[in-house]
Coordinates of C-alpha atoms and ligand atoms in Angstrom, one line a residue:
M1114 CA 6.5 5.3 -23.8
P1115 CA 7.3 2.6 -21.2
A1116 CA 10.9 2.2 -20.0
N1117 CA 13.0 0.9 -22.7
F1118 CA 15.6 -1.3 -21.2
K1119 CA 17.2 -2.3 -24.5
N1120 CA 18.4 1.2 -25.1
E1121 CA 21.9 1.4 -26.3
D1122 CA 22.7 4.9 -25.0
T1123 CA 21.6 3.7 -21.6
D1124 CA 23.8 0.7 -21.8
V1125 CA 26.8 2.7 -22.8
K1126 CA 26.3 5.1 -19.9
V1127 CA 25.7 2.3 -17.4
E1128 CA 28.8 0.4 -18.5
S1129 CA 31.0 3.4 -18.4
L1130 CA 29.8 4.2 -14.8
L1131 CA 30.2 0.6 -13.7
S1132 CA 33.7 0.3 -15.0
A1133 CA 34.7 3.5 -13.1
M1134 CA 33.2 2.3 -9.7
S1135 CA 35.0 0.8 -6.7
L1136 CA 33.7 -2.2 -4.9
D1137 CA 32.7 0.1 -2.0
Q1138 CA 30.8 2.3 -4.4
K1139 CA 29.0 -0.7 -5.9
I1140 CA 28.0 -2.0 -2.5
G1141 CA 26.9 1.5 -1.5
Q1142 CA 24.5 1.7 -4.5
M1143 CA 23.0 -1.6 -3.3
T1144 CA 22.2 -0.2 0.1
Q1145 CA 19.1 1.7 1.3
P1146 CA 19.1 3.0 4.9
E1147 CA 16.1 4.6 6.6
R1148 CA 16.4 8.5 6.9
L1149 CA 16.5 8.5 10.7
S1150 CA 19.8 6.4 10.7
I1151 CA 21.7 8.2 8.0
T1152 CA 23.1 11.7 7.4
P1153 CA 23.9 13.3 4.1
E1154 CA 27.5 13.2 5.0
E1155 CA 27.2 9.4 5.4
V1156 CA 25.5 9.1 2.1
R1157 CA 28.5 10.7 0.5
T1158 CA 31.1 8.7 2.5
F1159 CA 29.4 5.3 1.9
H1160 CA 28.3 6.1 -1.7
I1161 CA 24.7 5.1 -0.7
G1162 CA 22.3 4.5 -3.6
S1163 CA 19.0 5.2 -2.0
V1164 CA 17.4 6.4 1.3
L1165 CA 13.8 5.8 2.3
S1166 CA 11.3 7.0 4.7
G1167 CA 9.5 4.3 6.6
G1168 CA 5.8 4.7 7.3
G1169 CA 5.4 7.9 9.4
S1170 CA 9.1 8.8 9.2
C1171 CA 8.9 12.5 8.2
P1172 CA 11.4 15.4 8.1
G1173 CA 10.8 18.7 9.8
D1174 CA 7.2 19.8 10.2
N1175 CA 6.2 17.2 7.5
Y1176 CA 5.2 19.6 4.8
P1177 CA 6.4 19.3 1.1
A1178 CA 9.1 22.0 1.6
D1179 CA 10.6 20.0 4.4
W1180 CA 10.7 16.9 2.2
V1181 CA 12.3 18.8 -0.7
D1182 CA 14.9 20.2 1.7
M1183 CA 15.7 16.8 3.1
N1184 CA 16.0 15.1 -0.3
D1185 CA 18.0 18.0 -1.6
A1186 CA 20.5 17.5 1.1
Y1187 CA 20.8 13.8 0.4
W1188 CA 21.0 14.3 -3.4
M1189 CA 23.7 17.0 -3.1
A1190 CA 25.8 14.6 -0.9
S1191 CA 25.4 11.8 -3.5
M1192 CA 26.5 14.2 -6.2
T1193 CA 29.7 15.4 -4.6
A1194 CA 32.4 14.0 -6.8
S1195 CA 35.9 13.3 -5.8
D1196 CA 38.8 10.9 -6.7
E1197 CA 37.2 8.1 -4.8
Q1198 CA 33.6 9.1 -5.5
L1199 CA 31.7 9.1 -8.8
A1200 CA 28.7 11.3 -8.7
I1201 CA 25.6 9.1 -8.8
P1202 CA 22.3 10.6 -7.9
L1203 CA 20.5 9.2 -5.0
L1204 CA 17.0 7.9 -5.2
Y1205 CA 14.6 8.6 -2.4
G1206 CA 11.7 6.2 -1.8
V1207 CA 8.4 6.4 0.2
D1208 CA 5.1 4.4 0.5
A1209 CA 2.8 6.6 -1.5
I1210 CA 0.3 3.8 -1.6
H1211 CA -2.9 5.7 -1.5
G1212 CA -1.7 9.1 -2.4
H1213 CA 1.4 10.6 -0.8
A1214 CA -0.3 10.1 2.6
N1215 CA 2.7 10.3 4.8
V1216 CA 2.8 14.1 4.2
L1217 CA 0.5 16.5 6.0
G1218 CA -2.0 18.1 3.7
A1219 CA -1.8 15.4 1.0
T1220 CA -4.8 14.1 -1.0
V1221 CA -5.5 10.7 0.5
F1222 CA -7.2 8.4 -2.0
P1223 CA -9.2 5.3 -1.0
H1224 CA -7.1 2.3 -0.1
N1225 CA -6.9 -0.3 -2.9
I1226 CA -9.7 -2.4 -1.6
G1227 CA -12.1 0.4 -2.4
L1228 CA -10.5 1.0 -5.7
G1229 CA -11.0 -2.6 -6.6
A1230 CA -14.7 -2.3 -5.9
S1231 CA -14.9 0.6 -8.4
D1232 CA -13.6 -1.7 -11.1
D1233 CA -12.5 1.3 -13.1
P1234 CA -9.0 0.9 -14.6
E1235 CA -9.1 4.4 -16.2
L1236 CA -9.7 5.9 -12.7
I1237 CA -6.7 4.0 -11.4
E1238 CA -4.4 5.6 -14.0
R1239 CA -5.6 9.1 -13.1
I1240 CA -5.0 8.3 -9.4
G1241 CA -1.5 7.1 -10.2
R1242 CA -0.8 10.3 -12.1
A1243 CA -2.2 12.6 -9.4
T1244 CA -0.2 10.7 -6.7
A1245 CA 3.0 11.0 -8.8
R1246 CA 2.5 14.8 -9.0
E1247 CA 2.2 15.1 -5.2
V1248 CA 5.2 12.8 -4.7
L1249 CA 7.2 15.1 -7.1
A1250 CA 6.0 18.1 -5.1
T1251 CA 8.0 16.8 -2.2
G1252 CA 11.2 16.3 -4.3
V1253 CA 10.8 12.5 -4.0
D1254 CA 11.4 10.1 -7.0
W1255 CA 10.2 6.7 -6.0
T1256 CA 7.0 5.1 -4.5
F1257 CA 6.7 1.6 -3.1
A1258 CA 3.4 1.0 -5.0
P1259 CA 1.4 -0.5 -6.5
T1260 CA 0.7 -3.4 -4.2
L1261 CA -0.3 -6.3 -6.4
A1262 CA -1.2 -8.6 -3.6
V1263 CA -4.2 -10.9 -4.2
A1264 CA -5.6 -11.2 -0.6
R1265 CA -7.1 -14.6 -0.1
N1266 CA -8.0 -14.4 3.5
D1267 CA -9.5 -11.4 5.1
Q1268 CA -7.8 -12.0 8.4
W1269 CA -4.6 -10.6 6.8
G1270 CA -3.9 -7.1 8.1
R1271 CA -2.9 -6.0 4.6
T1272 CA -6.2 -7.0 2.9
Y1273 CA -7.0 -3.3 2.3
E1274 CA -3.9 -2.9 0.3
S1275 CA -5.2 -5.5 -2.2
F1276 CA -7.5 -4.6 -5.1
S1277 CA -9.3 -7.9 -5.0
E1278 CA -9.3 -11.5 -3.9
D1279 CA -9.3 -12.4 -7.6
P1280 CA -6.3 -11.8 -9.8
S1281 CA -8.4 -10.6 -12.7
I1282 CA -9.0 -7.0 -11.3
V1283 CA -5.4 -6.8 -9.9
T1284 CA -4.1 -7.8 -13.4
R1285 CA -6.4 -5.2 -15.1
Y1286 CA -5.2 -2.5 -12.7
A1287 CA -1.4 -3.4 -12.5
D1288 CA -0.3 -1.6 -15.8
R1289 CA -2.7 1.2 -15.4
M1290 CA -1.3 2.2 -12.0
V1291 CA 2.2 1.7 -13.4
N1292 CA 1.4 3.9 -16.4
G1293 CA -0.2 6.5 -14.0
L1294 CA 2.9 6.7 -11.8
Q1295 CA 5.6 6.2 -14.3
A1296 CA 4.0 8.7 -16.8
D1297 CA 6.0 7.7 -19.8
L1298 CA 9.1 8.5 -17.8
G1299 CA 8.5 12.2 -18.6
E1300 CA 8.2 15.3 -16.4
E1301 CA 5.4 13.8 -14.3
A1302 CA 6.9 10.5 -13.7
V1303 CA 7.9 8.8 -10.5
I1304 CA 9.4 5.3 -10.2
A1305 CA 6.9 2.7 -9.4
C1306 CA 7.5 -0.5 -7.4
A1307 CA 5.2 -3.6 -7.8
K1308 CA 5.1 -5.5 -4.5
H1309 CA 5.4 -7.9 -2.8
W1310 CA 6.9 -10.5 -4.8
V1311 CA 5.3 -13.0 -4.5
G1312 CA 2.4 -14.7 -2.7
D1313 CA 2.0 -12.1 0.0
G1314 CA -1.8 -12.3 0.0
G1315 CA -1.9 -16.1 0.0
T1316 CA -0.5 -16.9 3.4
L1317 CA -2.1 -19.6 5.7
N1318 CA -4.7 -18.0 8.0
G1319 CA -3.9 -14.7 6.4
M1320 CA -0.9 -14.2 8.7
D1321 CA 1.3 -11.3 7.6
Q1322 CA 4.7 -12.5 6.5
G1323 CA 3.6 -16.1 6.8
E1324 CA 3.7 -19.2 4.7
T1325 CA 2.0 -19.5 1.3
K1326 CA 1.5 -23.2 0.5
L1327 CA 0.7 -23.6 -3.1
S1328 CA 1.7 -25.5 -6.2
F1329 CA 3.6 -23.4 -8.8
E1330 CA 0.7 -23.5 -11.1
E1331 CA -1.6 -22.0 -8.4
M1332 CA 1.1 -19.5 -7.5
E1333 CA 1.3 -18.4 -11.1
R1334 CA -2.5 -18.2 -11.6
L1335 CA -3.2 -16.3 -8.4
H1336 CA -0.2 -14.3 -7.4
I1337 CA 2.3 -14.0 -10.3
A1338 CA -0.3 -13.1 -12.9
P1339 CA -0.6 -9.4 -12.0
Y1340 CA 3.1 -8.9 -12.3
V1341 CA 3.0 -9.8 -16.1
P1342 CA 1.2 -6.6 -17.2
A1343 CA 3.2 -4.5 -14.7
I1344 CA 6.4 -5.7 -16.2
K1345 CA 5.1 -5.2 -19.8
A1346 CA 4.3 -1.6 -18.8
G1347 CA 7.9 -1.2 -17.7
V1348 CA 7.6 -1.1 -14.0
L1349 CA 11.2 -0.1 -12.9
T1350 CA 11.4 -1.9 -9.5
V1351 CA 9.8 -4.8 -7.7
M1352 CA 9.9 -5.4 -3.9
V1353 CA 10.4 -8.9 -2.6
S1354 CA 7.9 -10.2 0.0
F1355 CA 8.4 -11.2 3.6
N1356 CA 6.4 -14.4 3.1
S1357 CA 7.7 -17.9 2.4
W1358 CA 6.7 -20.2 -0.3
N1359 CA 6.4 -23.8 0.7
G1360 CA 8.8 -23.1 3.5
D1361 CA 11.4 -21.0 1.7
K1362 CA 11.4 -17.4 2.2
C1363 CA 11.1 -15.2 -0.9
H1364 CA 14.0 -13.0 0.2
G1365 CA 16.4 -16.0 -0.4
H1366 CA 14.5 -17.6 -3.2
N1367 CA 16.7 -17.9 -6.3
Q1368 CA 14.0 -19.6 -8.3
L1369 CA 11.4 -17.0 -7.7
V1370 CA 13.5 -13.9 -7.9
T1371 CA 16.1 -14.9 -10.6
D1372 CA 14.5 -17.7 -12.7
V1373 CA 10.9 -16.6 -12.7
L1374 CA 11.0 -12.8 -12.2
K1375 CA 14.1 -11.8 -14.0
G1376 CA 14.3 -14.8 -16.3
R1377 CA 10.8 -16.0 -17.4
L1378 CA 9.0 -12.7 -16.9
G1379 CA 11.9 -10.7 -18.3
F1380 CA 12.0 -8.1 -15.6
E1381 CA 15.0 -5.9 -16.2
G1382 CA 14.6 -3.3 -13.5
F1383 CA 16.0 -3.9 -9.9
V1384 CA 14.7 -5.9 -7.1
I1385 CA 14.5 -4.3 -3.7
S1386 CA 14.2 -6.2 -0.4
D1387 CA 11.5 -5.4 2.1
W1388 CA 12.3 -3.6 5.3
D1389 CA 15.1 -5.6 6.9
G1390 CA 13.7 -8.5 5.0
V1391 CA 17.1 -10.2 4.8
D1392 CA 17.2 -10.5 8.6
Y1393 CA 14.7 -13.3 8.8
L1394 CA 16.5 -15.7 6.4
A1395 CA 18.9 -17.2 8.8
E1396 CA 20.1 -16.9 12.4
D1397 CA 23.4 -15.6 11.1
Y1398 CA 23.1 -12.2 9.6
S1399 CA 26.1 -12.6 7.4
E1400 CA 24.9 -15.8 5.9
A1401 CA 21.4 -14.3 5.4
I1402 CA 22.9 -11.5 3.3
A1403 CA 24.9 -13.9 1.1
L1404 CA 21.7 -15.9 0.5
S1405 CA 19.7 -12.9 -0.5
V1406 CA 22.2 -11.3 -2.8
N1407 CA 22.8 -14.6 -4.5
A1408 CA 19.1 -15.3 -4.8
G1409 CA 19.0 -12.1 -6.9
V1410 CA 17.9 -9.2 -4.6
D1411 CA 19.7 -6.1 -5.9
M1412 CA 19.0 -3.4 -3.4
F1413 CA 18.6 -3.8 0.4
M1414 CA 16.3 -1.9 2.6
V1415 CA 18.4 -2.1 5.8
S1416 CA 16.8 0.4 8.1
V1417 CA 19.4 0.8 10.8
E1418 CA 22.1 -1.9 10.4
W1419 CA 23.3 -0.7 7.0
R1420 CA 27.0 -0.4 8.0
T1421 CA 27.0 -3.9 9.2
F1422 CA 25.3 -5.0 6.0
I1423 CA 27.9 -3.2 3.9
E1424 CA 30.8 -4.8 5.9
H1425 CA 29.4 -8.3 5.5
L1426 CA 28.6 -8.0 1.8
K1427 CA 32.1 -6.6 1.2
K1428 CA 33.6 -9.6 2.9
H1429 CA 31.5 -12.0 0.9
V1430 CA 32.8 -10.5 -2.3
V1431 CA 36.4 -10.7 -1.2
D1432 CA 35.9 -14.3 0.0
G1433 CA 34.0 -15.2 -3.2
T1434 CA 30.8 -16.3 -1.4
V1435 CA 29.2 -13.6 -3.5
P1436 CA 30.5 -13.4 -7.1
I1437 CA 31.5 -10.0 -8.4
E1438 CA 29.3 -10.8 -11.4
R1439 CA 26.3 -10.8 -9.1
I1440 CA 27.3 -7.5 -7.7
N1441 CA 27.8 -6.0 -11.2
D1442 CA 24.5 -7.4 -12.3
A1443 CA 22.7 -5.7 -9.3
V1444 CA 24.5 -2.4 -9.8
R1445 CA 23.9 -2.5 -13.5
R1446 CA 20.2 -2.9 -12.9
I1447 CA 20.2 0.0 -10.3
L1448 CA 22.1 2.3 -12.7
R1449 CA 19.9 1.4 -15.5
V1450 CA 16.8 2.4 -13.6
K1451 CA 18.5 5.7 -12.6
V1452 CA 19.5 6.4 -16.2
Q1453 CA 16.1 5.3 -17.7
F1454 CA 14.3 7.5 -15.3
G1455 CA 16.4 10.4 -16.2
L1456 CA 17.8 11.0 -12.7
F1457 CA 21.1 12.0 -14.0
D1458 CA 19.6 14.7 -16.1
K1459 CA 17.5 16.1 -13.3
P1460 CA 18.5 19.2 -11.3
R1461 CA 18.8 19.0 -7.6
P1462 CA 15.4 18.5 -5.9
A1463 CA 15.2 22.0 -4.8
Q1464 CA 15.3 23.1 -8.4
R1465 CA 13.1 20.6 -10.0
S1466 CA 9.9 22.0 -11.7
G1467 CA 7.6 19.7 -9.8
S1468 CA 9.1 20.5 -6.4
N1469 CA 6.9 22.5 -3.9
S1470 CA 4.2 22.5 -6.7
P1471 CA 0.8 24.0 -5.6
C1472 CA -0.8 20.8 -7.1
F1473 CA -0.1 19.1 -3.7
G1474 CA -3.3 18.5 -1.9
A1475 CA -5.0 20.8 -4.5
R1476 CA -8.7 21.0 -5.3
E1477 CA -8.3 19.0 -8.6
H1478 CA -6.7 16.0 -6.9
R1479 CA -9.3 16.2 -4.1
E1480 CA -12.1 16.1 -6.7
L1481 CA -10.5 13.0 -8.1
A1482 CA -10.3 11.4 -4.7
R1483 CA -14.0 12.3 -4.0
E1484 CA -14.9 10.7 -7.4
A1485 CA -13.0 7.6 -6.4
V1486 CA -14.8 7.4 -3.1
R1487 CA -18.2 7.6 -4.9
K1488 CA -17.2 4.8 -7.2
S1489 CA -15.9 2.6 -4.4
L1490 CA -18.9 2.4 -2.2
V1491 CA -20.9 -0.9 -2.3
L1492 CA -24.5 -0.9 -1.4
L1493 CA -25.3 -4.2 0.4
K1494 CA -28.8 -3.6 1.5
N1495 CA -31.5 -1.0 0.9
E1496 CA -34.9 -2.1 2.3
Q1497 CA -37.9 -0.2 1.0
G1498 CA -35.6 2.1 -0.8
L1499 CA -34.5 4.0 2.3
L1500 CA -31.6 5.4 0.3
P1501 CA -31.2 7.9 -1.3
L1502 CA -32.0 10.3 1.5
S1503 CA -33.5 13.6 1.1
K1504 CA -31.3 16.5 2.0
Q1505 CA -34.4 18.0 3.8
S1506 CA -34.9 15.0 6.1
R1507 CA -34.0 15.4 9.7
I1508 CA -30.9 13.3 10.0
L1509 CA -29.0 12.0 13.0
V1510 CA -25.4 11.1 12.3
A1511 CA -23.7 8.8 14.8
G1512 CA -20.9 6.2 15.3
R1513 CA -17.2 6.2 16.2
N1514 CA -16.1 6.7 12.6
A1515 CA -18.6 9.4 11.6
D1516 CA -16.3 12.4 12.3
N1517 CA -13.0 10.7 12.1
R1518 CA -10.8 11.4 9.1
G1519 CA -8.0 9.3 10.5
A1520 CA -10.2 6.2 10.6
Q1521 CA -11.5 6.9 7.1
C1522 CA -7.8 7.0 5.8
G1523 CA -6.6 3.9 7.7
G1524 CA -3.0 2.8 7.9
F1525 CA -0.1 4.4 6.0
T1526 CA -1.5 7.8 6.7
V1527 CA 0.8 10.4 8.4
E1528 CA 1.8 7.5 10.8
W1529 CA 2.6 4.0 9.8
Q1530 CA -0.4 2.7 11.7
G1531 CA -2.5 5.7 10.7
T1532 CA -4.1 8.1 13.1
V1533 CA -7.5 8.5 14.9
G1534 CA -9.4 11.7 14.7
N1535 CA -9.4 14.7 12.4
T1536 CA -6.3 16.7 13.4
A1537 CA -3.6 15.0 11.3
I1538 CA -5.6 14.8 8.1
E1539 CA -5.5 18.3 6.9
D1540 CA -8.0 19.9 4.5
G1541 CA -10.1 16.8 3.8
T1542 CA -13.7 16.2 5.0
S1543 CA -15.0 13.6 7.4
I1544 CA -18.1 11.6 6.4
W1545 CA -20.0 13.8 8.9
E1546 CA -18.6 17.0 7.4
G1547 CA -19.8 15.8 4.0
I1548 CA -23.2 15.0 5.2
S1549 CA -23.6 18.3 7.2
S1550 CA -22.5 20.5 4.2
A1551 CA -25.1 18.7 1.9
A1552 CA -27.8 18.6 4.6
P1553 CA -27.2 21.5 7.1
A1554 CA -29.9 20.4 9.4
A1555 CA -28.2 17.1 10.2
E1556 CA -27.1 16.6 13.8
L1557 CA -24.1 14.8 15.2
S1558 CA -24.3 12.5 18.2
I1559 CA -21.3 10.1 18.2
D1560 CA -22.9 7.6 20.8
G1561 CA -26.4 8.1 19.4
R1562 CA -27.8 9.2 22.7
A1563 CA -29.4 12.3 21.1
A1564 CA -31.6 10.1 19.0
D1565 CA -35.2 11.2 19.2
A1566 CA -37.9 9.8 17.0
E1567 CA -39.7 13.2 17.3
R1568 CA -36.8 15.0 15.9
H1569 CA -35.1 12.5 13.6
D1570 CA -36.5 10.8 10.5
V1571 CA -33.4 8.8 9.8
A1572 CA -29.9 8.0 11.3
I1573 CA -26.7 7.4 9.4
V1574 CA -24.4 5.4 11.7
V1575 CA -20.8 5.3 10.7
I1576 CA -18.9 2.3 12.3
G1577 CA -16.0 -0.1 11.8
E1578 CA -12.3 -0.5 12.4
N1579 CA -9.6 1.7 13.8
P1580 CA -6.6 2.2 11.6
Y1581 CA -3.9 -0.4 11.4
A1582 CA -1.0 -1.5 9.2
E1583 CA 0.6 -4.7 8.2
G1584 CA 0.7 -7.5 10.8
M1585 CA -0.8 -5.1 13.4
G1586 CA -4.0 -5.6 11.5
D1587 CA -4.0 -9.4 11.5
I1588 CA -6.8 -11.3 13.0
R1589 CA -5.5 -14.3 14.8
S1590 CA -7.7 -16.7 16.6
S1591 CA -4.9 -18.1 18.8
D1592 CA -1.3 -17.6 19.2
D1593 CA -0.7 -21.3 18.5
L1594 CA -0.9 -20.3 14.9
I1595 CA 2.4 -18.5 15.3
V1596 CA 4.0 -21.7 16.5
E1597 CA 2.4 -23.6 13.7
A1598 CA 3.7 -21.1 11.1
G1599 CA 7.2 -21.2 12.7
S1600 CA 7.3 -25.0 12.3
M1601 CA 6.8 -24.6 8.5
I1602 CA 9.0 -21.7 7.6
K1603 CA 12.8 -22.0 7.4
G1604 CA 14.6 -19.1 9.0
K1605 CA 13.1 -16.7 11.6
I1606 CA 9.5 -15.4 11.8
K1607 CA 8.5 -12.0 12.8
V1608 CA 4.9 -11.6 14.0
L1609 CA 3.4 -8.4 15.3
E1610 CA 0.6 -8.2 17.8
A1611 CA -2.7 -8.9 16.1
Y1612 CA -5.7 -6.4 15.8
G1613 CA -8.0 -9.0 17.3
S1614 CA -9.1 -12.6 17.4
T1615 CA -12.2 -12.4 15.2
L1616 CA -13.6 -10.9 12.1
E1617 CA -16.9 -10.4 13.9
L1618 CA -17.5 -6.7 14.4
A1619 CA -19.9 -7.2 17.3
R1620 CA -17.0 -8.8 19.2
L1621 CA -14.3 -6.6 18.0
H1622 CA -16.0 -3.3 18.6
P1623 CA -19.2 -4.0 20.5
Q1624 CA -19.9 -0.3 21.1
D1625 CA -20.9 0.0 17.5
L1626 CA -23.8 -2.3 17.8
E1627 CA -24.7 -0.5 21.0
T1628 CA -24.9 2.8 19.2
M1629 CA -27.1 1.3 16.6
A1630 CA -29.3 -0.3 19.1
T1631 CA -29.7 3.0 21.0
I1632 CA -31.0 4.6 17.8
S1633 CA -33.1 1.8 16.4
R1634 CA -34.8 1.2 19.8
Q1635 CA -36.4 4.6 19.2
G1636 CA -37.9 3.3 15.9
I1637 CA -35.6 5.5 13.8
P1638 CA -34.4 3.7 10.6
V1639 CA -30.7 3.3 10.4
V1640 CA -28.4 3.6 7.5
C1641 CA -25.2 1.9 8.4
V1642 CA -21.8 2.9 6.7
L1643 CA -19.1 0.6 7.5
V1644 CA -15.5 2.0 7.4
S1645 CA -13.1 -1.0 7.3
G1646 CA -10.2 -2.4 5.5
R1647 CA -11.9 -5.7 4.7
P1648 CA -15.3 -7.4 4.8
L1649 CA -16.2 -8.1 8.4
V1650 CA -18.8 -10.4 9.8
V1651 CA -21.6 -7.9 10.5
N1652 CA -24.8 -10.0 10.6
A1653 CA -25.9 -8.3 13.8
E1654 CA -25.3 -4.9 12.4
L1655 CA -27.0 -5.7 9.2
A1656 CA -30.1 -6.9 11.1
R1657 CA -30.2 -3.5 12.9
S1658 CA -29.9 -1.5 9.6
R1659 CA -32.5 -0.8 6.9
A1660 CA -29.7 0.1 4.5
F1661 CA -26.0 -0.9 4.6
V1662 CA -23.0 0.6 2.8
A1663 CA -19.4 -0.8 2.7
A1664 CA -17.3 2.3 2.4
W1665 CA -13.9 0.6 2.9
L1666 CA -11.2 3.1 3.7
P1667 CA -12.3 6.0 1.6
G1668 CA -9.4 8.4 2.5
S1669 CA -9.5 12.2 3.0
E1670 CA -12.5 13.1 1.0
G1671 CA -15.5 11.9 3.1
D1672 CA -17.9 14.0 1.0
G1673 CA -17.7 11.4 -1.7
V1674 CA -19.9 9.3 0.7
S1675 CA -22.7 11.9 1.1
D1676 CA -22.7 12.5 -2.7
V1677 CA -24.1 9.0 -3.1
L1678 CA -26.2 8.7 0.1
F1679 CA -28.2 11.7 -1.1
G1680 CA -28.5 10.4 -4.6
D1681 CA -26.5 13.0 -6.4
F1682 CA -24.7 10.0 -7.8
D1683 CA -25.7 6.3 -8.0
F1684 CA -23.8 3.5 -6.5
Q1685 CA -21.2 1.9 -8.9
G1686 CA -19.2 -0.3 -6.6
R1687 CA -19.3 -4.1 -6.7
L1688 CA -17.7 -6.4 -4.2
S1689 CA -14.1 -7.4 -5.3
F1690 CA -14.1 -9.5 -2.1
S1691 CA -16.6 -12.1 -1.2
W1692 CA -18.5 -11.2 2.1
P1693 CA -18.3 -13.9 4.8
K1694 CA -21.3 -15.3 6.6
H1695 CA -19.3 -16.1 9.8
G1696 CA -15.8 -15.8 11.0
E1697 CA -14.6 -19.3 10.2
Q1698 CA -15.5 -18.7 6.5
H1699 CA -13.0 -17.2 4.1
P1700 CA -14.7 -17.5 0.8
N1701 CA -13.1 -16.6 -2.5
I1702 CA -14.8 -16.6 -5.9
G1703 CA -13.9 -19.9 -7.6
D1704 CA -13.9 -21.9 -4.4
P1705 CA -15.2 -25.5 -5.1
V1706 CA -17.8 -24.8 -2.3
Y1707 CA -18.7 -21.2 -2.5
D1708 CA -21.4 -19.9 -0.1
P1709 CA -20.7 -16.4 1.0
L1710 CA -23.2 -13.9 2.5
F1711 CA -22.7 -11.6 -0.5
E1712 CA -21.0 -12.9 -3.6
Y1713 CA -18.0 -11.4 -5.4
G1714 CA -19.5 -8.8 -7.8
Y1715 CA -22.5 -8.1 -5.6
G1716 CA -23.6 -4.4 -5.2
L1717 CA -27.0 -2.7 -5.5
R1718 CA -27.9 0.5 -7.4
Y1719 CA -30.7 3.0 -7.3
G1720 CA -31.2 2.9 -11.0
P1721 CA -31.5 -0.1 -13.3
Ligands
BGC2293 C1 6.4 -3.0 4.2 C2 6.5 -2.4 2.7 C3 7.0 -1.1 2.8 C4 8.2 -0.9 3.6 C5 8.7 0.6 3.7 C6 7.5 -2.7 5.0 O1 7.3 -2.9 6.4 O2 6.1 -4.3 4.2 O3 5.3 -2.6 2.0 O4 7.2 -0.5 1.4 O5 8.0 -1.3 4.9 O6 8.0 1.4 4.4

């Protein structure tokens, strides 16, 4: 059963809590600091409503028990009642955006771009459910997922968080992921968060946190559409986006947050800001806070400056710049979510049945992730039926990303920006490990120098991108673009150092092509497996390969790749992103002039 916001019992409970709360306690409920800048004692003193872990911010040794202990301490602090303090359980939030990948030993699922290629809504729901179980195993209640971005320009560093360039797949997945995560608000439920509202994937030049210039009709068709099924499915929270729309930032956008999201779409959960998102609304921090609260944002992710935030907001209420009705509305929404989710009925995290569950990183979840990998691979080229390979053939495996679980997992894995190599991704398999367990005679030579036509029948070369997250993954042809964006956007802009200046892999990572050349010069046929968060311009690499597979960011279960290369399973994936011919082309299905290298929906198979 989806969340039922029209529940009388909930209303009675919420109203009775609200009427007993002081202004301090109300403002505390609206505040979400980052764990590194708040102690349990401060949670109690300031009546804090929620704490989060930013990407890579992990307690203790970063195993589930460390997380349970941490959240237990925060929760206990929030539940210490006194004359000034009403016991209101704290919500803990994390980015479990492709499994609970911040935590060591988690099952890491393919990033959304790969799931989009699988075009399998039922799979999405099962992944949501497995992710929820792993989140619960760490005593955590809330994940900032699903991302419902419709990425329209592959230069965007968050393209891999998007299921598709076309709203149709994102729309078909939105409710399934919410249902998977929120699990009828029963024992296996965590709170989902649809993000980032709205137009995050539509920015000019794909600049993260940039400017989306569209008519309302286009905004609705492309970027608002996926939120409709998510809200129908009862998604309990929505995160506002850093981007601006026609010059005005979403964090201060009354029309988008209050009129459209809460009004027209009828969203009754609460709206959370993005990480310090309020900071960029105006030069003056205090003014920015009033703008955002009055626009309809209910809870504020304020990583470090939460005390200043609280002081300013209180002053605004006393001065009347922010009406108390707005505060009451925000707190009512937050409490409603807590009540609907059953947070008041749950025991402390250390005593919850899901906490420290052996399901965390368990075989069953890894099998599901492996299935998702198999289904997400897209076969772009297969000359003379080079694939599937025989497990008996003499195989050379090469390439920077061949034995690199970190690169396979991409950003938002253990660290915000992800990790390189195998160490931090416990218990999974690299693509090489998958191949070598299926074909024990296979040989690994990362730079391909061991290639020998006498000894090798075929080579599998695994190349692509290094991990990145958010703006650090942007491709920006020139820094002039920052100035251009700044001239269009009201408020401040925050731009991170870009990943590169081109989508062309041969220029981004020239060593990949060298590895391929070293091998193909010997006359050994090459199967190329591309590990990347987006389609890249790979004309040169395609020319060097007899077969070419887009593997996206498959996550911890690299053996899903060998399952398909050896023909134990057929390819199922189809492009949910159009593949560009050159770096200046950013094709999207439905464009008036549409001439990509591989069209949306393209994908070869072994069978009919
Ligand atoms: C990202 C969000 C994320 C938040 C918390 C922000 O930088 O934009 O997607 O949920 O950090 O980690």
